[in-house]
């Protein structure tokens, strides 16, 4: 790793003595065909190549437990390193991931250490210059500089009489005397982060679908080690955004699949429990022109469908998604008109229920 790029996650883990991460890598290497996945080890010095290697080891473990035992196979003619993929019978797997070494929690840790046993509350607020969705290495480096700078200021604090506040372009930290009982550290407010505002995640998934081989069905594995991409964000990107209220009209693209997917669609609020394509509040008793809107009804309306509604995803069975806390979620493609992935969904859902939805329990 001496020759690795500065942002390479393994190099950073060694430099920062992140023993938990290093132990996880060791376990993944033992639980997966790591040597076959890595291809040329000299190519893993870049951040992107090493991250692909890491994600594909996780994919092997997840698929073996949540889907069925994978058998490795190369896909000829693909680009990118490593180009190792998985083939499971007639179901191909493409692996994608997103990661960011978001060090903002280090600010909280530094405050806890500095203000230990002092009667102060520290309130941390993110400012506009902190990139809340750090897609690129430059974004991550920018955030880390802001974190390192504010930590330097924390370390210089006089804990017997701290300033009212300290700040830089990324953080503002206010201090309030709260009496005895030890320090309290809290974030100033919950940040509402927009869902994939630049379309980077959608583009990433679309690029993976382009590697599909003929008519073979495809399953996408997505490892999201980032706080800004939660399961509901991925669900909304893939399936669409349901809404409720009077005079809602269900998307035909969703409703036409109710014969097979009806229970799932109703459970998710994608079609109304009332079973109607258009529903309103009943204004006149027994008036057949109006449908009763049941309490809790919601639906995906026309124009609010997700990217699975795109014909390019017709042979995609779904996305197996691991969030930052390490829990697995499977989002099936109920929109497909080329394949019925309901049996795949049932098998994965049952396996996850039996095995545990937390990835570390699989190791």
CSV table of C-alpha atoms in Angstrom, one decimal:
chain,number,residue,atom,x,y,z
A,1,UNK,CA,0.0,0.0,0.0
A,2,UNK,CA,3.0,2.3,0.1
A,3,UNK,CA,2.4,3.0,-3.6
A,4,UNK,CA,-1.4,3.3,-3.3
A,5,UNK,CA,-3.3,6.5,-4.0
A,6,UNK,CA,-3.8,8.7,-0.9
A,7,UNK,CA,-7.6,8.1,-1.0
A,8,UNK,CA,-7.3,4.3,-1.2
A,9,UNK,CA,-9.4,3.0,1.6
A,10,UNK,CA,-7.0,0.2,2.7
A,11,UNK,CA,-4.1,2.6,2.8
A,12,UNK,CA,-6.2,5.0,5.0
A,13,UNK,CA,-7.3,2.2,7.2
A,14,UNK,CA,-3.6,1.2,7.8
A,15,UNK,CA,-2.5,4.8,8.5
A,16,UNK,CA,-5.4,5.4,10.8
A,17,UNK,CA,-5.2,2.0,12.5
A,18,UNK,CA,-8.9,1.2,11.8
A,19,UNK,CA,-8.7,-2.3,13.2
A,20,UNK,CA,-12.4,-3.0,12.7
A,21,UNK,CA,-12.2,-2.4,9.0
A,22,UNK,CA,-9.0,-4.4,8.6
A,23,UNK,CA,-10.5,-7.3,10.5
A,24,UNK,CA,-13.6,-7.2,8.3
A,25,UNK,CA,-11.3,-7.3,5.2
A,26,UNK,CA,-9.5,-10.3,6.5
A,27,UNK,CA,-12.8,-12.1,7.2
A,28,UNK,CA,-14.2,-11.2,3.7
A,29,UNK,CA,-11.0,-12.6,2.1
A,30,UNK,CA,-11.5,-15.9,4.0
A,31,UNK,CA,-15.2,-16.1,3.2
A,32,UNK,CA,-14.9,-15.4,-0.6
A,33,UNK,CA,-12.7,-16.4,-3.5
A,34,UNK,CA,-10.7,-13.2,-3.0
A,35,UNK,CA,-7.7,-14.2,-5.2
A,36,UNK,CA,-10.0,-14.8,-8.2
A,37,UNK,CA,-11.9,-11.6,-7.6
A,38,UNK,CA,-8.9,-9.3,-7.3
A,39,UNK,CA,-7.3,-10.3,-10.6
A,40,UNK,CA,-3.9,-8.4,-10.7
A,41,UNK,CA,-3.2,-7.3,-7.1
A,42,UNK,CA,-1.1,-4.4,-8.5
A,43,UNK,CA,-4.2,-2.9,-9.9
A,44,UNK,CA,-5.8,-2.5,-6.5
A,45,UNK,CA,-3.8,0.6,-5.5
A,46,UNK,CA,-6.4,3.0,-6.8
A,47,UNK,CA,-9.4,3.9,-4.7
A,48,UNK,CA,-11.9,2.8,-7.3
A,49,UNK,CA,-10.3,-0.6,-8.0
A,50,UNK,CA,-9.9,-1.5,-4.4
A,51,UNK,CA,-13.5,-0.4,-3.6
A,52,UNK,CA,-14.7,-2.7,-6.4
A,53,UNK,CA,-12.7,-5.6,-4.9
A,54,UNK,CA,-14.1,-4.9,-1.5
A,55,UNK,CA,-17.7,-4.7,-2.7
A,56,UNK,CA,-17.4,-7.9,-4.8
A,57,UNK,CA,-16.2,-9.8,-1.8
A,58,UNK,CA,-19.2,-8.5,0.2
A,59,UNK,CA,-21.4,-9.5,-2.8
A,60,UNK,CA,-20.2,-13.1,-2.7
A,61,UNK,CA,-21.0,-13.5,1.0
A,62,UNK,CA,-24.3,-11.7,0.7
A,63,UNK,CA,-25.4,-13.7,-2.4
A,64,UNK,CA,-24.3,-17.0,-0.9
A,65,UNK,CA,-26.5,-16.5,2.1
A,66,UNK,CA,-29.4,-14.4,0.8
A,67,UNK,CA,-29.8,-15.7,-2.8
A,68,UNK,CA,-28.0,-19.0,-3.5
A,69,UNK,CA,-24.4,-20.1,-3.7
A,70,UNK,CA,-22.5,-18.1,-6.4
A,71,UNK,CA,-20.1,-19.5,-8.9
A,72,UNK,CA,-17.5,-17.0,-10.2
A,73,UNK,CA,-17.3,-16.3,-14.0
A,74,UNK,CA,-15.7,-13.6,-16.1
A,75,UNK,CA,-17.8,-11.6,-18.4
A,76,UNK,CA,-15.7,-11.2,-21.5
A,77,UNK,CA,-15.4,-7.8,-23.2
A,78,UNK,CA,-16.3,-5.6,-20.2
A,79,UNK,CA,-14.2,-2.7,-19.1
A,80,UNK,CA,-13.0,-1.6,-15.7
A,81,UNK,CA,-10.9,-3.3,-13.1
A,82,UNK,CA,-11.5,-5.7,-11.7
A,83,UNK,CA,-14.0,-7.1,-14.3
A,84,UNK,CA,-14.8,-10.2,-12.2
A,85,UNK,CA,-18.5,-10.9,-12.1
A,86,UNK,CA,-20.8,-13.6,-10.7
A,87,UNK,CA,-23.0,-16.0,-12.7
A,88,UNK,CA,-25.7,-17.9,-10.8
A,89,UNK,CA,-27.4,-20.3,-13.1
A,90,UNK,CA,-29.2,-18.1,-15.6
A,91,UNK,CA,-29.1,-15.1,-13.2
A,92,UNK,CA,-26.1,-12.7,-13.7
A,93,UNK,CA,-24.9,-10.3,-11.0
A,94,UNK,CA,-23.4,-6.9,-11.4
A,95,UNK,CA,-21.8,-5.2,-8.4
A,96,UNK,CA,-21.9,-1.5,-7.6
A,97,UNK,CA,-20.9,0.5,-4.5
A,98,UNK,CA,-20.6,4.0,-3.2
A,99,UNK,CA,-18.4,5.0,-0.3
A,100,UNK,CA,-17.2,8.2,1.3
A,101,UNK,CA,-14.9,8.6,4.3
A,102,UNK,CA,-17.1,11.1,5.9
A,103,UNK,CA,-15.2,12.2,9.0
A,104,UNK,CA,-17.8,14.6,10.4
A,105,UNK,CA,-18.5,12.3,13.3
A,106,UNK,CA,-14.8,12.9,14.3
A,107,UNK,CA,-15.9,16.4,15.3
A,108,UNK,CA,-18.3,14.9,17.9
A,109,UNK,CA,-15.6,12.6,19.2
A,110,UNK,CA,-13.1,15.4,19.6
A,111,UNK,CA,-15.7,17.5,21.5
A,112,UNK,CA,-16.5,14.6,23.8
A,113,UNK,CA,-12.8,14.2,24.6
A,114,UNK,CA,-12.1,17.9,25.1
A,115,UNK,CA,-15.2,18.7,27.1
A,116,UNK,CA,-15.2,15.5,29.2
A,117,UNK,CA,-16.5,16.3,32.8
A,118,UNK,CA,-17.1,20.0,32.0
A,119,UNK,CA,-20.5,21.7,32.4
A,120,UNK,CA,-21.0,22.6,28.8
A,121,UNK,CA,-23.3,21.7,25.9
A,122,UNK,CA,-21.7,21.9,22.4
A,123,UNK,CA,-24.2,22.3,19.5
A,124,UNK,CA,-22.8,21.4,16.1
A,125,UNK,CA,-24.3,22.8,12.9
A,126,UNK,CA,-23.2,22.0,9.4
A,127,UNK,CA,-22.7,25.1,7.2
A,128,UNK,CA,-23.2,25.4,3.4
A,129,UNK,CA,-19.6,24.8,2.4
A,130,UNK,CA,-19.7,21.2,3.8
A,131,UNK,CA,-20.6,18.9,0.9
A,132,UNK,CA,-23.5,16.8,2.2
A,133,UNK,CA,-23.3,14.4,-0.7
A,134,UNK,CA,-19.6,13.8,-1.4
A,135,UNK,CA,-19.6,12.0,-4.7
A,136,UNK,CA,-16.0,12.5,-5.7
A,137,UNK,CA,-12.6,12.2,-4.1
A,138,UNK,CA,-12.3,16.0,-4.3
A,139,UNK,CA,-15.5,16.4,-2.3
A,140,UNK,CA,-14.3,14.0,0.3
A,141,UNK,CA,-10.9,15.7,0.6
A,142,UNK,CA,-12.7,19.1,0.9
A,143,UNK,CA,-14.9,17.8,3.7
A,144,UNK,CA,-11.9,16.3,5.5
A,145,UNK,CA,-10.0,19.6,5.4
A,146,UNK,CA,-13.0,21.3,7.1
A,147,UNK,CA,-13.2,18.6,9.7
A,148,UNK,CA,-9.4,18.6,10.4
A,149,UNK,CA,-9.5,22.4,10.7
A,150,UNK,CA,-12.4,22.5,13.2
A,151,UNK,CA,-10.8,19.8,15.2
A,152,UNK,CA,-7.6,21.9,15.5
A,153,UNK,CA,-9.8,24.7,16.9
A,154,UNK,CA,-11.5,22.3,19.4
A,155,UNK,CA,-8.1,21.2,20.6
A,156,UNK,CA,-7.1,24.8,21.3
A,157,UNK,CA,-10.2,25.5,23.4
A,158,UNK,CA,-9.8,26.7,27.0
A,159,UNK,CA,-12.2,24.3,28.7
A,160,UNK,CA,-12.4,26.5,31.8
A,161,UNK,CA,-13.8,29.3,29.8
A,162,UNK,CA,-14.6,28.4,26.2
A,163,UNK,CA,-15.6,30.9,23.5
A,164,UNK,CA,-19.3,31.3,22.7
A,165,UNK,CA,-18.6,29.6,19.4
A,166,UNK,CA,-16.0,28.4,17.0
A,167,UNK,CA,-16.5,28.0,13.3
A,168,UNK,CA,-15.1,27.6,9.8
A,169,UNK,CA,-16.8,27.4,6.4
A,170,UNK,CA,-18.1,23.8,7.2
A,171,UNK,CA,-19.0,23.9,10.9
A,172,UNK,CA,-20.4,26.2,13.5
A,173,UNK,CA,-20.1,25.0,17.1
A,174,UNK,CA,-21.8,26.9,19.9
A,175,UNK,CA,-21.1,26.4,23.6
A,176,UNK,CA,-23.6,26.8,26.4
A,177,UNK,CA,-23.0,26.4,30.1
A,178,UNK,CA,-25.5,23.8,31.4
A,179,UNK,CA,-24.4,23.3,35.0
A,180,UNK,CA,-23.0,20.1,36.4
A,181,UNK,CA,-23.4,16.6,35.1
A,182,UNK,CA,-20.8,16.5,32.4
A,183,UNK,CA,-20.7,17.6,28.8
A,184,UNK,CA,-23.5,17.2,26.3
A,185,UNK,CA,-22.8,17.1,22.5
A,186,UNK,CA,-25.6,17.4,20.0
A,187,UNK,CA,-26.3,18.3,16.4
A,188,UNK,CA,-28.1,21.6,15.9
A,189,UNK,CA,-30.8,20.2,13.6
A,190,UNK,CA,-31.6,17.2,11.4
A,191,UNK,CA,-30.3,17.8,7.8
A,192,UNK,CA,-32.6,17.0,5.0
A,193,UNK,CA,-30.4,15.7,2.2
A,194,UNK,CA,-31.9,15.7,-1.4
A,195,UNK,CA,-32.2,12.3,-3.1
A,196,UNK,CA,-29.6,11.8,-5.8
A,197,UNK,CA,-29.8,15.4,-7.0
A,198,UNK,CA,-27.2,15.0,-9.8
A,199,UNK,CA,-28.5,11.6,-10.9
A,200,UNK,CA,-25.2,9.9,-10.1
A,201,UNK,CA,-26.7,6.8,-8.6
A,202,UNK,CA,-29.2,6.4,-11.4
A,203,UNK,CA,-26.4,6.7,-14.0
A,204,UNK,CA,-24.4,4.2,-12.1
A,205,UNK,CA,-27.2,1.6,-12.1
A,206,UNK,CA,-28.0,2.3,-15.7
A,207,UNK,CA,-24.3,1.7,-16.7
A,208,UNK,CA,-24.4,-1.7,-14.9
A,209,UNK,CA,-27.5,-2.7,-16.8
A,210,UNK,CA,-25.6,-2.0,-20.1
A,211,UNK,CA,-23.3,-5.0,-19.2
A,212,UNK,CA,-26.2,-7.4,-19.4
A,213,UNK,CA,-25.6,-10.4,-21.7
A,214,UNK,CA,-28.4,-10.9,-24.2
A,215,UNK,CA,-31.7,-12.0,-22.6
A,216,UNK,CA,-30.1,-13.3,-19.4
A,217,UNK,CA,-31.8,-11.9,-16.2
A,218,UNK,CA,-29.7,-9.7,-14.1
A,219,UNK,CA,-29.5,-8.9,-10.4
A,220,UNK,CA,-27.8,-5.8,-9.2
A,221,UNK,CA,-25.9,-5.7,-5.9
A,222,UNK,CA,-25.4,-2.3,-4.4
A,223,UNK,CA,-23.2,-1.6,-1.3
A,224,UNK,CA,-23.9,1.9,0.1
A,225,UNK,CA,-21.4,2.8,2.8
A,226,UNK,CA,-22.7,6.4,2.9
A,227,UNK,CA,-25.1,8.1,5.2
A,228,UNK,CA,-26.9,10.0,2.5
A,229,UNK,CA,-28.3,7.0,0.7
A,230,UNK,CA,-30.8,5.2,2.9
A,231,UNK,CA,-33.1,2.3,2.0
A,232,UNK,CA,-36.1,4.5,1.4
A,233,UNK,CA,-34.0,6.7,-1.0
A,234,UNK,CA,-33.1,3.6,-3.0
A,235,UNK,CA,-36.7,2.4,-2.9
A,236,UNK,CA,-37.9,5.7,-4.3
A,237,UNK,CA,-35.3,5.7,-7.0
A,238,UNK,CA,-36.2,2.2,-8.1
A,239,UNK,CA,-39.9,1.9,-7.5
A,240,UNK,CA,-41.2,5.5,-7.4
A,241,UNK,CA,-42.7,7.8,-4.8
A,242,UNK,CA,-46.2,6.9,-3.4
A,243,UNK,CA,-48.6,9.6,-2.3
A,244,UNK,CA,-52.0,9.7,-0.7
A,245,UNK,CA,-55.0,12.0,-0.7
A,246,UNK,CA,-58.2,12.5,-2.6
A,247,UNK,CA,-58.5,12.2,-6.4
A,248,UNK,CA,-55.4,10.1,-6.9
A,249,UNK,CA,-55.0,8.0,-10.1
A,250,UNK,CA,-52.8,5.0,-9.9
A,251,UNK,CA,-50.0,4.6,-12.5
A,252,UNK,CA,-51.0,2.0,-15.1
A,253,UNK,CA,-47.4,0.8,-15.2
A,254,UNK,CA,-47.8,-0.2,-11.6
A,255,UNK,CA,-51.4,-1.3,-11.5
A,256,UNK,CA,-51.2,-3.8,-14.4
A,257,UNK,CA,-49.0,-6.1,-12.3
A,258,UNK,CA,-51.4,-6.5,-9.5
A,259,UNK,CA,-52.3,-10.1,-10.5
A,260,UNK,CA,-48.8,-11.3,-9.5
A,261,UNK,CA,-47.5,-8.5,-7.2
A,262,UNK,CA,-50.8,-7.4,-5.6
A,263,UNK,CA,-49.9,-8.2,-2.0
A,264,UNK,CA,-46.5,-6.6,-2.3
A,265,UNK,CA,-47.8,-3.5,-4.1
A,266,UNK,CA,-50.6,-3.0,-1.5
A,267,UNK,CA,-48.2,-3.5,1.4
A,268,UNK,CA,-45.8,-0.9,0.1
A,269,UNK,CA,-48.6,1.6,-0.6
A,270,UNK,CA,-48.1,1.5,-4.4
A,271,UNK,CA,-51.7,0.6,-5.1
A,272,UNK,CA,-54.6,1.4,-2.8
A,273,UNK,CA,-56.2,-1.2,-0.5
A,274,UNK,CA,-59.5,-0.3,-2.0
A,275,UNK,CA,-58.5,-2.0,-5.3
A,276,UNK,CA,-59.5,0.9,-7.5
A,277,UNK,CA,-57.5,2.7,-10.1
A,278,UNK,CA,-59.0,6.1,-9.2
A,279,UNK,CA,-60.4,6.9,-5.8
A,280,UNK,CA,-61.9,9.9,-4.1
A,281,UNK,CA,-63.4,10.8,-0.8
A,282,UNK,CA,-67.0,9.6,-0.8
A,283,UNK,CA,-69.2,12.7,-0.8
A,284,UNK,CA,-72.6,11.1,-1.2
A,285,UNK,CA,-73.8,7.9,0.4
A,286,UNK,CA,-74.3,5.0,-2.1
A,287,UNK,CA,-73.3,7.2,-5.0
A,288,UNK,CA,-71.6,4.9,-7.6
A,289,UNK,CA,-69.7,7.8,-9.2
A,290,UNK,CA,-67.4,7.9,-6.2
A,291,UNK,CA,-65.1,5.3,-4.7
A,292,UNK,CA,-64.5,5.2,-1.0
A,293,UNK,CA,-60.9,6.1,-0.2
A,294,UNK,CA,-59.9,3.7,2.6
A,295,UNK,CA,-57.9,5.0,5.5
A,296,UNK,CA,-54.2,4.6,4.7
A,297,UNK,CA,-54.6,4.2,1.0
A,298,UNK,CA,-51.8,5.5,-1.1
A,299,UNK,CA,-50.4,4.8,-4.6
A,300,UNK,CA,-47.7,5.6,-7.1
A,301,UNK,CA,-49.3,8.0,-9.5
A,302,UNK,CA,-48.6,8.4,-13.2
A,303,UNK,CA,-45.3,10.2,-13.7
A,304,UNK,CA,-44.0,9.2,-10.2
A,305,UNK,CA,-42.7,5.8,-11.3
A,306,UNK,CA,-39.1,4.8,-10.5
A,307,UNK,CA,-36.3,3.8,-12.9
A,308,UNK,CA,-37.4,0.2,-12.9
A,309,UNK,CA,-40.3,1.4,-15.1
A,310,UNK,CA,-37.7,2.1,-17.8
A,311,UNK,CA,-37.7,-0.6,-20.5
A,312,UNK,CA,-33.9,-0.8,-20.2
A,313,UNK,CA,-34.4,-2.5,-16.8
A,314,UNK,CA,-36.9,-5.1,-18.1
A,315,UNK,CA,-34.6,-8.0,-17.5
A,316,UNK,CA,-33.4,-6.8,-14.1
A,317,UNK,CA,-34.8,-9.0,-11.3
A,318,UNK,CA,-34.1,-6.4,-8.6
A,319,UNK,CA,-31.5,-4.7,-6.4
A,320,UNK,CA,-29.9,-6.3,-3.4
A,321,UNK,CA,-29.0,-3.2,-1.3
A,322,UNK,CA,-26.8,-3.0,1.8
A,323,UNK,CA,-27.1,0.3,3.8
A,324,UNK,CA,-24.5,2.1,5.9
A,325,UNK,CA,-25.6,0.4,9.2
A,326,UNK,CA,-25.0,-2.9,7.4
A,327,UNK,CA,-28.6,-4.2,6.8
A,328,UNK,CA,-29.7,-5.9,3.6
A,329,UNK,CA,-32.8,-5.0,1.6
A,330,UNK,CA,-34.1,-6.5,-1.6
A,331,UNK,CA,-36.1,-4.3,-4.0
A,332,UNK,CA,-37.7,-6.5,-6.7
A,333,UNK,CA,-38.5,-5.2,-10.2
A,334,UNK,CA,-42.3,-5.7,-10.3
A,335,UNK,CA,-42.4,-3.4,-13.5
A,336,UNK,CA,-40.8,-6.0,-15.8
A,337,UNK,CA,-42.8,-7.2,-18.8
A,338,UNK,CA,-40.0,-9.5,-19.9
A,339,UNK,CA,-39.6,-11.7,-16.8
A,340,UNK,CA,-41.4,-12.6,-13.6
A,341,UNK,CA,-39.0,-12.1,-10.7
A,342,UNK,CA,-41.6,-12.8,-8.0
A,343,UNK,CA,-40.2,-16.2,-7.2
A,344,UNK,CA,-36.7,-14.6,-6.9
A,345,UNK,CA,-38.2,-12.0,-4.5
A,346,UNK,CA,-39.9,-14.7,-2.4
A,347,UNK,CA,-36.7,-16.8,-2.1
A,348,UNK,CA,-34.5,-13.8,-1.2
A,349,UNK,CA,-37.1,-12.5,1.4
A,350,UNK,CA,-37.3,-15.9,3.0
A,351,UNK,CA,-33.5,-16.4,3.1
A,352,UNK,CA,-33.0,-12.9,4.7
A,353,UNK,CA,-35.7,-13.7,7.3
A,354,UNK,CA,-34.0,-17.0,8.2
A,355,UNK,CA,-30.3,-15.9,8.0
A,356,UNK,CA,-30.6,-12.4,9.4
A,357,UNK,CA,-30.9,-9.1,7.5
A,358,UNK,CA,-27.6,-7.8,9.1
A,359,UNK,CA,-24.6,-8.5,6.9
A,360,UNK,CA,-22.1,-9.0,9.8
A,361,UNK,CA,-24.3,-11.9,11.0
A,362,UNK,CA,-23.4,-13.7,7.8
A,363,UNK,CA,-19.7,-13.7,8.5
